[in-house]
């Protein structure tokens, strides 16, 4: 089996590449050119991977990437994925995260209509939630240019499935985290920040809205769900979540507690981290995935906090 993964240098792409290599796949990563190589998350497996240079903004390069890799499966994980940046660069976000999906689908349709296609949809599409918990039938109400772009990509995937009979699935994944999470996302910012404080490398941590609630799972668990979706007889969309919700404040408390620190002594609120509007509450119902894919989350909230805090603490200690 051959797979083409966009976003292979990202958190999910790196775990997915490991997972597919373990399953015996030939794995092609679609990467964009950069003046400084950005392969940190895949350095340990880079010799086993093949790379094709292309950009989600550039149709012809995507066609070439598919021509060269001749994939049986395409995982479209590439996107501008940081919500605050989507207000600063709404047009570019629409290009990468929205239209980029159509470029991938168009290239796939023209090159090999039988290829199986996975689209990285997001719980951010539920935004100002219409029901609790959110499932595959919950109406969308995105609250950021990122969320709007994801809704577009989601429905294009559904449309290509219905219009061209393609095997195209959308995984509506709720927030998933890991030691490989980008430093600007709140979970990693907190675990890394708390570890720095513990080691005497910082004396405070500035955050925004502590009341927002998220359904946080472990990225490594979620990768398997993507693969399982493409292994079914029929293409469908699935919510992937833990079913538990916690506030940012609870994440902060648990992370500092892991290091025997009282968070209230160190955390400051900085208004610049507060968004024009926020998604107040996310909690997913992934009973469809449980029933049809046999998928279930393995790591709970406290387990995830522990994995990330321990990793960051040990990593920073080694650098000292
Ligand atoms: P991430 O760590 O931010 O990785 C994003 C990847 O997209 C990077 O490899 C990046 O490449 C690539 N990319 C960005 N713009 C590109 C372009 N123009 N052309 C080609 N590649 C481009 O994101 P992640 O957390 O792994 O998430 C993976 C996907 O799932 C994203 O689509 C995200 O929106 C979606 N998602 C994530 C979550 C979550 O909680 N993590 C939840 C739901 C959905 P560079 O290294 O070159 O920047
Ligand atoms: O960690 P976040 O930046 O993740 P967010 O916005 O939920 O988006 C992530 O999950 C989505 C799935 O629902 C993905 F589609 C998306 O690509 C990304 O992976 O923020 C989480 C919450 C927000 O409510 C934010 O306002 O944390 C709050 N927060 C409070 N202080 C902060 C901060 N967020 C960040 N990034 N930085 C802060 O200082």
mmCIF file of C-alpha atoms and ligand atoms in Angstrom:
data_model
loop_
_atom_site.group_PDB
_atom_site.id
_atom_site.type_symbol
_atom_site.label_atom_id
_atom_site.label_comp_id
_atom_site.label_asym_id
_atom_site.label_seq_id
_atom_site.Cartn_x
_atom_site.Cartn_y
_atom_site.Cartn_z
ATOM 1 C CA UNK A 1 0.000 0.000 0.000
ATOM 2 C CA UNK A 2 1.135 3.526 -0.782
ATOM 3 C CA UNK A 3 -0.035 6.613 1.113
ATOM 4 C CA UNK A 4 0.446 10.285 0.403
ATOM 5 C CA UNK A 5 0.324 12.468 3.530
ATOM 6 C CA UNK A 6 0.032 16.242 3.368
ATOM 7 C CA UNK A 7 1.100 18.010 6.565
ATOM 8 C CA UNK A 8 3.604 15.227 7.334
ATOM 9 C CA UNK A 9 5.881 17.678 9.209
ATOM 10 C CA UNK A 10 3.026 18.524 11.613
ATOM 11 C CA UNK A 11 1.937 16.838 14.845
ATOM 12 C CA UNK A 12 -0.590 14.441 13.287
ATOM 13 C CA UNK A 13 1.382 13.852 10.083
ATOM 14 C CA UNK A 14 4.404 12.650 12.058
ATOM 15 C CA UNK A 15 2.371 10.151 14.111
ATOM 16 C CA UNK A 16 0.457 8.990 11.048
ATOM 17 C CA UNK A 17 3.697 8.424 9.122
ATOM 18 C CA UNK A 18 5.029 6.237 11.970
ATOM 19 C CA UNK A 19 1.744 4.345 12.133
ATOM 20 C CA UNK A 20 1.611 3.670 8.380
ATOM 21 C CA UNK A 21 5.269 2.606 8.217
ATOM 22 C CA UNK A 22 4.541 0.093 10.984
ATOM 23 C CA UNK A 23 1.693 -1.269 8.873
ATOM 24 C CA UNK A 24 4.118 -1.789 5.969
ATOM 25 C CA UNK A 25 3.032 1.177 3.846
ATOM 26 C CA UNK A 26 5.259 3.065 1.475
ATOM 27 C CA UNK A 27 4.782 6.583 2.823
ATOM 28 C CA UNK A 28 5.141 9.742 0.743
ATOM 29 C CA UNK A 29 5.145 13.069 2.500
ATOM 30 C CA UNK A 30 4.057 16.172 0.646
ATOM 31 C CA UNK A 31 6.247 19.031 1.862
ATOM 32 C CA UNK A 32 6.515 22.659 0.891
ATOM 33 C CA UNK A 33 9.822 24.324 0.256
ATOM 34 C CA UNK A 34 11.282 26.287 3.142
ATOM 35 C CA UNK A 35 14.591 28.133 3.508
ATOM 36 C CA UNK A 36 15.190 26.164 6.713
ATOM 37 C CA UNK A 37 14.154 22.521 6.836
ATOM 38 C CA UNK A 38 11.403 21.795 9.317
ATOM 39 C CA UNK A 39 11.647 18.017 9.784
ATOM 40 C CA UNK A 40 12.079 17.890 13.607
ATOM 41 C CA UNK A 41 9.019 15.718 14.173
ATOM 42 C CA UNK A 42 9.983 13.183 11.476
ATOM 43 C CA UNK A 43 13.778 13.253 11.787
ATOM 44 C CA UNK A 44 13.804 9.771 13.389
ATOM 45 C CA UNK A 45 11.979 8.187 10.416
ATOM 46 C CA UNK A 46 13.066 10.392 7.543
ATOM 47 C CA UNK A 47 15.180 7.651 5.921
ATOM 48 C CA UNK A 48 12.090 5.476 5.642
ATOM 49 C CA UNK A 49 9.948 8.170 4.037
ATOM 50 C CA UNK A 50 9.788 9.531 0.507
ATOM 51 C CA UNK A 51 9.159 13.203 -0.105
ATOM 52 C CA UNK A 52 7.418 15.098 -2.866
ATOM 53 C CA UNK A 53 7.613 18.869 -2.972
ATOM 54 C CA UNK A 54 4.277 20.628 -3.433
ATOM 55 C CA UNK A 55 2.114 23.313 -1.897
ATOM 56 C CA UNK A 56 -1.604 23.354 -1.124
ATOM 57 C CA UNK A 57 -1.721 26.688 -2.951
ATOM 58 C CA UNK A 58 -0.335 25.277 -6.162
ATOM 59 C CA UNK A 59 -2.582 22.977 -8.209
ATOM 60 C CA UNK A 60 0.030 21.709 -10.640
ATOM 61 C CA UNK A 61 2.492 20.782 -7.909
ATOM 62 C CA UNK A 62 -0.248 18.699 -6.229
ATOM 63 C CA UNK A 63 -1.006 16.906 -9.489
ATOM 64 C CA UNK A 64 2.706 16.139 -9.857
ATOM 65 C CA UNK A 65 2.881 14.912 -6.259
ATOM 66 C CA UNK A 66 0.038 12.465 -6.882
ATOM 67 C CA UNK A 67 1.507 11.408 -10.220
ATOM 68 C CA UNK A 68 4.845 10.651 -8.574
ATOM 69 C CA UNK A 69 3.550 8.898 -5.469
ATOM 70 C CA UNK A 70 0.655 6.957 -7.086
ATOM 71 C CA UNK A 71 -1.102 6.609 -3.723
ATOM 72 C CA UNK A 72 -3.815 4.143 -2.744
ATOM 73 C CA UNK A 73 -4.700 6.497 0.112
ATOM 74 C CA UNK A 74 -4.374 10.247 0.554
ATOM 75 C CA UNK A 75 -4.456 11.832 4.019
ATOM 76 C CA UNK A 76 -5.001 15.566 3.697
ATOM 77 C CA UNK A 77 -3.681 16.927 7.007
ATOM 78 C CA UNK A 78 -1.949 20.038 5.675
ATOM 79 C CA UNK A 79 -3.546 23.309 6.811
ATOM 80 C CA UNK A 80 -2.977 26.596 8.582
ATOM 81 C CA UNK A 81 -4.180 25.116 11.862
ATOM 82 C CA UNK A 82 -3.760 27.873 14.466
ATOM 83 C CA UNK A 83 -7.086 29.615 15.116
ATOM 84 C CA UNK A 84 -5.812 33.102 16.199
ATOM 85 C CA UNK A 85 -3.712 33.447 13.024
ATOM 86 C CA UNK A 86 -6.850 32.879 10.983
ATOM 87 C CA UNK A 87 -8.158 36.325 12.040
ATOM 88 C CA UNK A 88 -4.846 37.904 11.058
ATOM 89 C CA UNK A 89 -4.661 36.051 7.713
ATOM 90 C CA UNK A 90 -8.252 35.129 6.827
ATOM 91 C CA UNK A 91 -7.688 35.028 3.069
ATOM 92 C CA UNK A 92 -4.567 32.887 3.282
ATOM 93 C CA UNK A 93 -6.305 30.597 5.768
ATOM 94 C CA UNK A 94 -9.144 30.185 3.281
ATOM 95 C CA UNK A 95 -6.621 29.309 0.576
ATOM 96 C CA UNK A 96 -4.671 26.695 2.614
ATOM 97 C CA UNK A 97 -7.340 25.242 4.821
ATOM 98 C CA UNK A 98 -10.374 25.592 2.541
ATOM 99 C CA UNK A 99 -9.479 25.759 -1.155
ATOM 100 C CA UNK A 100 -6.444 23.530 -0.559
ATOM 101 C CA UNK A 101 -8.899 20.667 0.045
ATOM 102 C CA UNK A 102 -10.559 21.249 -3.333
ATOM 103 C CA UNK A 103 -7.167 21.316 -5.039
ATOM 104 C CA UNK A 104 -6.338 17.957 -3.449
ATOM 105 C CA UNK A 105 -9.734 16.478 -4.372
ATOM 106 C CA UNK A 106 -9.533 17.777 -7.940
ATOM 107 C CA UNK A 107 -6.059 16.346 -8.418
ATOM 108 C CA UNK A 108 -7.158 13.017 -6.920
ATOM 109 C CA UNK A 109 -10.264 12.866 -9.115
ATOM 110 C CA UNK A 110 -8.289 13.498 -12.295
ATOM 111 C CA UNK A 111 -5.374 11.217 -11.463
ATOM 112 C CA UNK A 112 -7.148 8.262 -9.874
ATOM 113 C CA UNK A 113 -10.803 8.425 -8.930
ATOM 114 C CA UNK A 114 -10.435 5.199 -6.941
ATOM 115 C CA UNK A 115 -7.952 6.597 -4.460
ATOM 116 C CA UNK A 116 -9.217 6.732 -0.858
ATOM 117 C CA UNK A 117 -9.221 10.246 0.564
ATOM 118 C CA UNK A 118 -9.160 11.398 4.189
ATOM 119 C CA UNK A 119 -9.927 15.015 5.067
ATOM 120 C CA UNK A 120 -8.869 16.470 8.440
ATOM 121 C CA UNK A 121 -12.084 18.173 9.515
ATOM 122 C CA UNK A 122 -12.363 19.764 12.937
ATOM 123 C CA UNK A 123 -14.626 20.212 15.958
ATOM 124 C CA UNK A 124 -13.943 23.934 15.463
ATOM 125 C CA UNK A 125 -16.717 23.675 12.814
ATOM 126 C CA UNK A 126 -19.272 23.301 15.639
ATOM 127 C CA UNK A 127 -18.164 26.676 17.045
ATOM 128 C CA UNK A 128 -21.084 28.195 18.916
ATOM 129 C CA UNK A 129 -22.480 24.761 19.546
ATOM 130 C CA UNK A 130 -26.062 23.936 18.591
ATOM 131 C CA UNK A 131 -26.261 20.885 20.844
ATOM 132 C CA UNK A 132 -24.296 19.093 23.552
ATOM 133 C CA UNK A 133 -22.569 16.724 22.950
ATOM 134 C CA UNK A 134 -21.762 17.218 19.263
ATOM 135 C CA UNK A 135 -22.143 14.334 16.812
ATOM 136 C CA UNK A 136 -22.037 13.854 13.018
ATOM 137 C CA UNK A 137 -25.519 15.401 12.625
ATOM 138 C CA UNK A 138 -24.965 18.494 14.777
ATOM 139 C CA UNK A 139 -25.287 21.651 12.626
ATOM 140 C CA UNK A 140 -22.120 23.709 12.210
ATOM 141 C CA UNK A 141 -21.718 27.291 13.466
ATOM 142 C CA UNK A 142 -18.023 28.156 12.977
ATOM 143 C CA UNK A 143 -16.612 31.035 15.038
ATOM 144 C CA UNK A 144 -13.325 31.820 13.278
ATOM 145 C CA UNK A 145 -12.037 32.139 9.708
ATOM 146 C CA UNK A 146 -10.292 28.821 10.383
ATOM 147 C CA UNK A 147 -13.600 27.170 11.341
ATOM 148 C CA UNK A 148 -15.309 28.594 8.259
ATOM 149 C CA UNK A 149 -12.516 27.305 6.001
ATOM 150 C CA UNK A 150 -12.803 23.849 7.590
ATOM 151 C CA UNK A 151 -16.574 23.789 6.976
ATOM 152 C CA UNK A 152 -15.902 24.548 3.307
ATOM 153 C CA UNK A 153 -13.310 21.752 3.084
ATOM 154 C CA UNK A 154 -15.652 19.392 4.899
ATOM 155 C CA UNK A 155 -18.550 19.960 2.524
ATOM 156 C CA UNK A 156 -16.317 19.780 -0.552
ATOM 157 C CA UNK A 157 -15.240 16.334 0.652
ATOM 158 C CA UNK A 158 -18.881 15.304 1.092
ATOM 159 C CA UNK A 159 -19.691 16.734 -2.360
ATOM 160 C CA UNK A 160 -16.887 14.902 -4.143
ATOM 161 C CA UNK A 161 -18.066 11.692 -2.497
ATOM 162 C CA UNK A 162 -21.640 12.266 -3.635
ATOM 163 C CA UNK A 163 -20.927 13.817 -7.060
ATOM 164 C CA UNK A 164 -18.123 11.571 -8.274
ATOM 165 C CA UNK A 165 -18.642 8.482 -6.156
ATOM 166 C CA UNK A 166 -15.195 8.918 -4.634
ATOM 167 C CA UNK A 167 -14.133 7.181 -1.428
ATOM 168 C CA UNK A 168 -13.770 10.436 0.511
ATOM 169 C CA UNK A 169 -14.176 10.651 4.308
ATOM 170 C CA UNK A 170 -14.036 13.488 6.775
ATOM 171 C CA UNK A 171 -12.838 12.852 10.291
ATOM 172 C CA UNK A 172 -14.332 15.483 12.598
ATOM 173 C CA UNK A 173 -11.570 15.361 15.169
ATOM 174 C CA UNK A 174 -11.824 17.141 18.510
ATOM 175 C CA UNK A 175 -8.694 18.738 19.992
ATOM 176 C CA UNK A 176 -5.874 16.253 20.243
ATOM 177 C CA UNK A 177 -2.538 16.938 21.828
ATOM 178 C CA UNK A 178 0.847 15.361 22.463
ATOM 179 C CA UNK A 179 4.461 16.250 23.234
ATOM 180 C CA UNK A 180 4.708 17.113 19.505
ATOM 181 C CA UNK A 181 1.985 19.779 19.690
ATOM 182 C CA UNK A 182 3.058 23.235 18.459
ATOM 183 C CA UNK A 183 4.211 25.515 21.299
ATOM 184 C CA UNK A 184 1.529 28.146 20.711
ATOM 185 C CA UNK A 185 -1.458 25.838 21.379
ATOM 186 C CA UNK A 186 -2.744 26.175 24.919
ATOM 187 C CA UNK A 187 -2.021 22.643 26.205
ATOM 188 C CA UNK A 188 1.619 22.676 25.146
ATOM 189 C CA UNK A 189 2.042 26.316 26.119
ATOM 190 C CA UNK A 190 0.913 25.412 29.642
ATOM 191 C CA UNK A 191 2.889 22.174 30.110
ATOM 192 C CA UNK A 192 6.044 23.716 28.643
ATOM 193 C CA UNK A 193 5.528 26.936 30.616
ATOM 194 C CA UNK A 194 4.946 25.099 33.904
ATOM 195 C CA UNK A 195 8.061 22.946 33.335
ATOM 196 C CA UNK A 196 10.113 26.102 32.697
ATOM 197 C CA UNK A 197 8.843 27.630 35.951
ATOM 198 C CA UNK A 198 9.652 24.442 37.875
ATOM 199 C CA UNK A 199 13.206 24.502 36.521
ATOM 200 C CA UNK A 200 13.665 28.197 37.306
ATOM 201 C CA UNK A 201 13.741 29.173 33.608
ATOM 202 C CA UNK A 202 10.655 31.431 33.834
ATOM 203 C CA UNK A 203 8.680 33.083 36.601
ATOM 204 C CA UNK A 204 5.222 33.468 35.055
ATOM 205 C CA UNK A 205 2.939 32.327 32.244
ATOM 206 C CA UNK A 206 0.558 34.616 30.321
ATOM 207 C CA UNK A 207 -2.707 33.154 29.043
ATOM 208 C CA UNK A 208 -6.068 34.299 27.681
ATOM 209 C CA UNK A 209 -9.538 32.819 28.280
ATOM 210 C CA UNK A 210 -9.371 30.207 31.059
ATOM 211 C CA UNK A 211 -13.091 29.400 30.947
ATOM 212 C CA UNK A 212 -13.232 27.818 27.467
ATOM 213 C CA UNK A 213 -13.874 24.072 27.588
ATOM 214 C CA UNK A 214 -12.390 21.509 25.252
ATOM 215 C CA UNK A 215 -12.590 17.771 24.662
ATOM 216 C CA UNK A 216 -8.868 16.937 24.676
ATOM 217 C CA UNK A 217 -7.536 13.574 23.518
ATOM 218 C CA UNK A 218 -4.137 12.062 22.744
ATOM 219 C CA UNK A 219 -3.006 12.600 19.118
ATOM 220 C CA UNK A 220 -1.391 9.170 18.855
ATOM 221 C CA UNK A 221 -4.778 7.529 19.604
ATOM 222 C CA UNK A 222 -6.584 9.632 17.016
ATOM 223 C CA UNK A 223 -4.339 8.673 14.102
ATOM 224 C CA UNK A 224 -5.640 5.123 14.096
ATOM 225 C CA UNK A 225 -9.184 6.428 13.576
ATOM 226 C CA UNK A 226 -8.117 8.150 10.324
ATOM 227 C CA UNK A 227 -6.752 4.904 8.961
ATOM 228 C CA UNK A 228 -9.784 2.893 10.115
ATOM 229 C CA UNK A 229 -12.124 5.263 8.238
ATOM 230 C CA UNK A 230 -10.376 4.383 4.970
ATOM 231 C CA UNK A 231 -10.599 0.665 5.743
ATOM 232 C CA UNK A 232 -14.429 0.584 5.756
ATOM 233 C CA UNK A 233 -16.607 -0.674 2.886
ATOM 234 C CA UNK A 234 -18.323 2.692 2.498
ATOM 235 C CA UNK A 235 -16.947 6.209 2.953
ATOM 236 C CA UNK A 236 -18.546 8.126 5.817
ATOM 237 C CA UNK A 237 -17.771 10.946 8.235
ATOM 238 C CA UNK A 238 -16.979 10.318 11.885
ATOM 239 C CA UNK A 239 -16.646 12.336 15.085
ATOM 240 C CA UNK A 240 -13.507 11.409 17.028
ATOM 241 C CA UNK A 241 -13.431 12.565 20.647
ATOM 242 C CA UNK A 242 -13.097 11.438 24.262
ATOM 243 C CA UNK A 243 -16.590 12.505 25.395
ATOM 244 C CA UNK A 244 -15.098 14.412 28.356
ATOM 245 C CA UNK A 245 -14.797 18.183 28.564
ATOM 246 C CA UNK A 246 -12.495 20.306 30.752
ATOM 247 C CA UNK A 247 -11.814 24.008 31.028
ATOM 248 C CA UNK A 248 -8.476 25.593 30.207
ATOM 249 C CA UNK A 249 -8.293 26.421 33.925
ATOM 250 C CA UNK A 250 -8.578 22.715 34.770
ATOM 251 C CA UNK A 251 -5.760 21.948 32.307
ATOM 252 C CA UNK A 252 -3.621 24.612 33.980
ATOM 253 C CA UNK A 253 -4.402 23.342 37.500
ATOM 254 C CA UNK A 254 -3.639 19.719 36.568
ATOM 255 C CA UNK A 255 -0.385 20.610 34.771
ATOM 256 C CA UNK A 256 1.004 22.724 37.605
ATOM 257 C CA UNK A 257 -0.133 20.138 40.148
ATOM 258 C CA UNK A 258 1.942 17.480 38.341
ATOM 259 C CA UNK A 259 4.978 19.601 39.185
ATOM 260 C CA UNK A 260 3.836 20.435 42.747
ATOM 261 C CA UNK A 261 3.243 24.076 41.809
ATOM 262 C CA UNK A 262 0.348 26.351 42.763
ATOM 263 C CA UNK A 263 -0.772 27.747 39.375
ATOM 264 C CA UNK A 264 -2.387 30.849 40.893
ATOM 265 C CA UNK A 265 1.042 32.174 41.887
ATOM 266 C CA UNK A 266 2.330 32.127 38.297
ATOM 267 C CA UNK A 267 -0.471 32.496 35.751
ATOM 268 C CA UNK A 268 -1.350 35.972 34.510
ATOM 269 C CA UNK A 269 -4.127 36.966 32.153
ATOM 270 C CA UNK A 270 -2.939 38.823 29.067
ATOM 271 C CA UNK A 271 -5.770 40.307 27.004
ATOM 272 C CA UNK A 272 -3.776 39.914 23.791
ATOM 273 C CA UNK A 273 -4.463 36.163 23.984
ATOM 274 C CA UNK A 274 -8.229 36.676 24.110
ATOM 275 C CA UNK A 275 -9.875 36.063 20.721
ATOM 276 C CA UNK A 276 -12.475 38.265 18.983
ATOM 277 C CA UNK A 277 -14.914 35.425 19.756
ATOM 278 C CA UNK A 278 -14.192 32.030 21.263
ATOM 279 C CA UNK A 279 -15.644 28.560 21.095
ATOM 280 C CA UNK A 280 -16.940 28.191 24.651
ATOM 281 C CA UNK A 281 -17.638 24.489 24.912
ATOM 282 C CA UNK A 282 -16.729 21.424 22.904
ATOM 283 C CA UNK A 283 -17.571 17.868 23.830
ATOM 284 C CA UNK A 284 -17.918 15.114 21.275
ATOM 285 C CA UNK A 285 -20.077 12.036 20.974
ATOM 286 C CA UNK A 286 -18.030 9.467 19.078
ATOM 287 C CA UNK A 287 -20.412 6.548 19.555
ATOM 288 C CA UNK A 288 -20.618 6.082 15.758
ATOM 289 C CA UNK A 289 -16.828 5.606 15.567
ATOM 290 C CA UNK A 290 -16.973 3.270 18.534
ATOM 291 C CA UNK A 291 -19.681 1.160 16.934
ATOM 292 C CA UNK A 292 -18.554 1.130 13.297
ATOM 293 C CA UNK A 293 -14.774 1.512 13.531
ATOM 294 C CA UNK A 294 -14.302 -0.203 16.886
ATOM 295 C CA UNK A 295 -12.321 2.904 17.881
ATOM 296 C CA UNK A 296 -12.131 4.229 21.432
ATOM 297 C CA UNK A 297 -9.851 6.727 23.111
ATOM 298 C CA UNK A 298 -7.225 5.153 25.372
ATOM 299 C CA UNK A 299 -5.693 8.095 27.258
ATOM 300 C CA UNK A 300 -7.834 10.224 29.583
ATOM 301 C CA UNK A 301 -7.434 13.881 30.606
ATOM 302 C CA UNK A 302 -5.062 13.306 33.542
ATOM 303 C CA UNK A 303 -3.081 10.741 31.577
ATOM 304 C CA UNK A 304 -2.581 13.236 28.762
ATOM 305 C CA UNK A 305 -1.519 16.034 31.128
ATOM 306 C CA UNK A 306 1.031 13.669 32.679
ATOM 307 C CA UNK A 307 2.471 12.556 29.310
ATOM 308 C CA UNK A 308 2.963 16.170 28.211
ATOM 309 C CA UNK A 309 4.257 17.592 31.506
ATOM 310 C CA UNK A 310 6.781 14.776 31.966
ATOM 311 C CA UNK A 311 8.004 15.102 28.404
ATOM 312 C CA UNK A 312 8.490 18.887 28.627
ATOM 313 C CA UNK A 313 10.141 18.741 32.039
ATOM 314 C CA UNK A 314 12.621 16.050 30.951
ATOM 315 C CA UNK A 315 13.278 17.765 27.628
ATOM 316 C CA UNK A 316 14.042 21.132 29.232
ATOM 317 C CA UNK A 317 16.158 19.554 31.972
ATOM 318 C CA UNK A 318 18.340 17.870 29.332
ATOM 319 C CA UNK A 319 18.924 21.242 27.630
ATOM 320 C CA UNK A 320 20.244 22.832 30.864
HETATM 321 P P1 LIG B 1 0.062 21.201 12.540
HETATM 322 O O1 LIG B 1 0.962 20.553 13.530
HETATM 323 O O2 LIG B 1 -0.111 22.675 12.570
HETATM 324 O O3 LIG B 1 0.565 20.789 11.077
HETATM 325 C C1 LIG B 1 0.088 21.425 9.918
HETATM 326 C C2 LIG B 1 0.818 20.864 8.709
HETATM 327 O O4 LIG B 1 0.288 21.496 7.527
HETATM 328 C C3 LIG B 1 2.325 21.120 8.702
HETATM 329 O O5 LIG B 1 2.981 19.971 8.242
HETATM 330 C C4 LIG B 1 2.471 22.253 7.685
HETATM 331 O O6 LIG B 1 3.710 22.259 7.022
HETATM 332 C C5 LIG B 1 1.377 21.863 6.689
HETATM 333 N N1 LIG B 1 1.015 22.974 5.799
HETATM 334 C C6 LIG B 1 0.568 24.196 6.161
HETATM 335 N N2 LIG B 1 0.365 24.948 5.070
HETATM 336 C C7 LIG B 1 0.707 24.202 3.982
HETATM 337 C C8 LIG B 1 0.735 24.420 2.578
HETATM 338 N N3 LIG B 1 0.369 25.586 2.052
HETATM 339 N N4 LIG B 1 1.133 23.424 1.765
HETATM 340 C C9 LIG B 1 1.506 22.249 2.268
HETATM 341 N N5 LIG B 1 1.508 21.960 3.609
HETATM 342 C C10 LIG B 1 1.116 22.928 4.444
HETATM 343 O O7 LIG B 1 -1.408 20.574 12.614
HETATM 344 P P2 LIG B 1 -1.910 19.201 13.296
HETATM 345 O O8 LIG B 1 -2.273 19.485 14.708
HETATM 346 O O9 LIG B 1 -0.981 18.097 12.967
HETATM 347 O O10 LIG B 1 -3.295 18.992 12.532
HETATM 348 C C11 LIG B 1 -3.365 18.256 11.315
HETATM 349 C C12 LIG B 1 -4.645 18.610 10.598
HETATM 350 O O11 LIG B 1 -5.766 18.300 11.411
HETATM 351 C C13 LIG B 1 -4.801 20.088 10.240
HETATM 352 O O12 LIG B 1 -5.516 20.154 9.028
HETATM 353 C C14 LIG B 1 -5.662 20.636 11.366
HETATM 354 O O13 LIG B 1 -6.362 21.783 10.951
HETATM 355 C C15 LIG B 1 -6.573 19.450 11.622
HETATM 356 N N6 LIG B 1 -7.115 19.305 12.972
HETATM 357 C C16 LIG B 1 -6.270 19.327 14.041
HETATM 358 C C17 LIG B 1 -6.792 19.129 15.314
HETATM 359 C C18 LIG B 1 -5.910 19.113 16.532
HETATM 360 O O14 LIG B 1 -6.447 19.237 17.639
HETATM 361 N N7 LIG B 1 -4.612 18.917 16.386
HETATM 362 C C19 LIG B 1 -8.175 18.929 15.475
HETATM 363 C C20 LIG B 1 -8.982 18.898 14.344
HETATM 364 C C21 LIG B 1 -8.446 19.065 13.096
HETATM 365 P P3 LIG B 1 4.974 23.157 7.500
HETATM 366 O O15 LIG B 1 5.711 22.294 8.470
HETATM 367 O O16 LIG B 1 5.676 23.408 6.223
HETATM 368 O O17 LIG B 1 4.415 24.396 8.141
HETATM 369 O O1 LIG B 2 -5.119 25.324 22.016
HETATM 370 P P1 LIG B 2 -5.950 26.246 21.225
HETATM 371 O O2 LIG B 2 -5.254 27.318 20.474
HETATM 372 O O3 LIG B 2 -6.854 25.335 20.292
HETATM 373 P P2 LIG B 2 -8.232 25.588 19.504
HETATM 374 O O4 LIG B 2 -8.463 27.014 19.221
HETATM 375 O O5 LIG B 2 -9.302 24.858 20.234
HETATM 376 O O6 LIG B 2 -7.927 24.871 18.101
HETATM 377 C C1 LIG B 2 -7.309 23.597 18.023
HETATM 378 O O7 LIG B 2 -8.301 22.605 18.043
HETATM 379 C C2 LIG B 2 -9.177 22.600 16.897
HETATM 380 C C3 LIG B 2 -10.171 21.465 17.113
HETATM 381 O O8 LIG B 2 -11.305 21.952 17.777
HETATM 382 C C4 LIG B 2 -8.323 22.388 15.663
HETATM 383 F F1 LIG B 2 -9.122 22.302 14.577
HETATM 384 C C5 LIG B 2 -7.341 23.524 15.518
HETATM 385 O O9 LIG B 2 -6.512 23.295 14.380
HETATM 386 C C6 LIG B 2 -6.459 23.543 16.761
HETATM 387 O O10 LIG B 2 -5.676 22.370 16.768
HETATM 388 O O11 LIG B 2 -7.005 26.984 22.198
HETATM 389 C C7 LIG B 2 -7.879 26.258 23.049
HETATM 390 C C8 LIG B 2 -8.592 27.221 23.987
HETATM 391 C C9 LIG B 2 -9.248 28.423 23.294
HETATM 392 O O12 LIG B 2 -10.542 28.603 23.826
HETATM 393 C C10 LIG B 2 -8.387 29.617 23.671
HETATM 394 O O13 LIG B 2 -9.079 30.864 23.761
HETATM 395 O O14 LIG B 2 -7.626 27.791 24.887
HETATM 396 C C11 LIG B 2 -7.894 29.175 25.040
HETATM 397 N N1 LIG B 2 -6.669 29.855 25.467
HETATM 398 C C12 LIG B 2 -6.512 30.532 26.637
HETATM 399 N N2 LIG B 2 -5.281 31.056 26.704
HETATM 400 C C13 LIG B 2 -5.533 29.946 24.766
HETATM 401 C C14 LIG B 2 -4.648 30.712 25.540
HETATM 402 N N3 LIG B 2 -5.178 29.463 23.555
HETATM 403 C C15 LIG B 2 -3.911 29.712 23.115
HETATM 404 N N4 LIG B 2 -3.528 29.201 21.926
HETATM 405 N N5 LIG B 2 -3.019 30.473 23.837
HETATM 406 C C16 LIG B 2 -3.344 30.999 25.061
HETATM 407 O O15 LIG B 2 -2.542 31.677 25.691
#
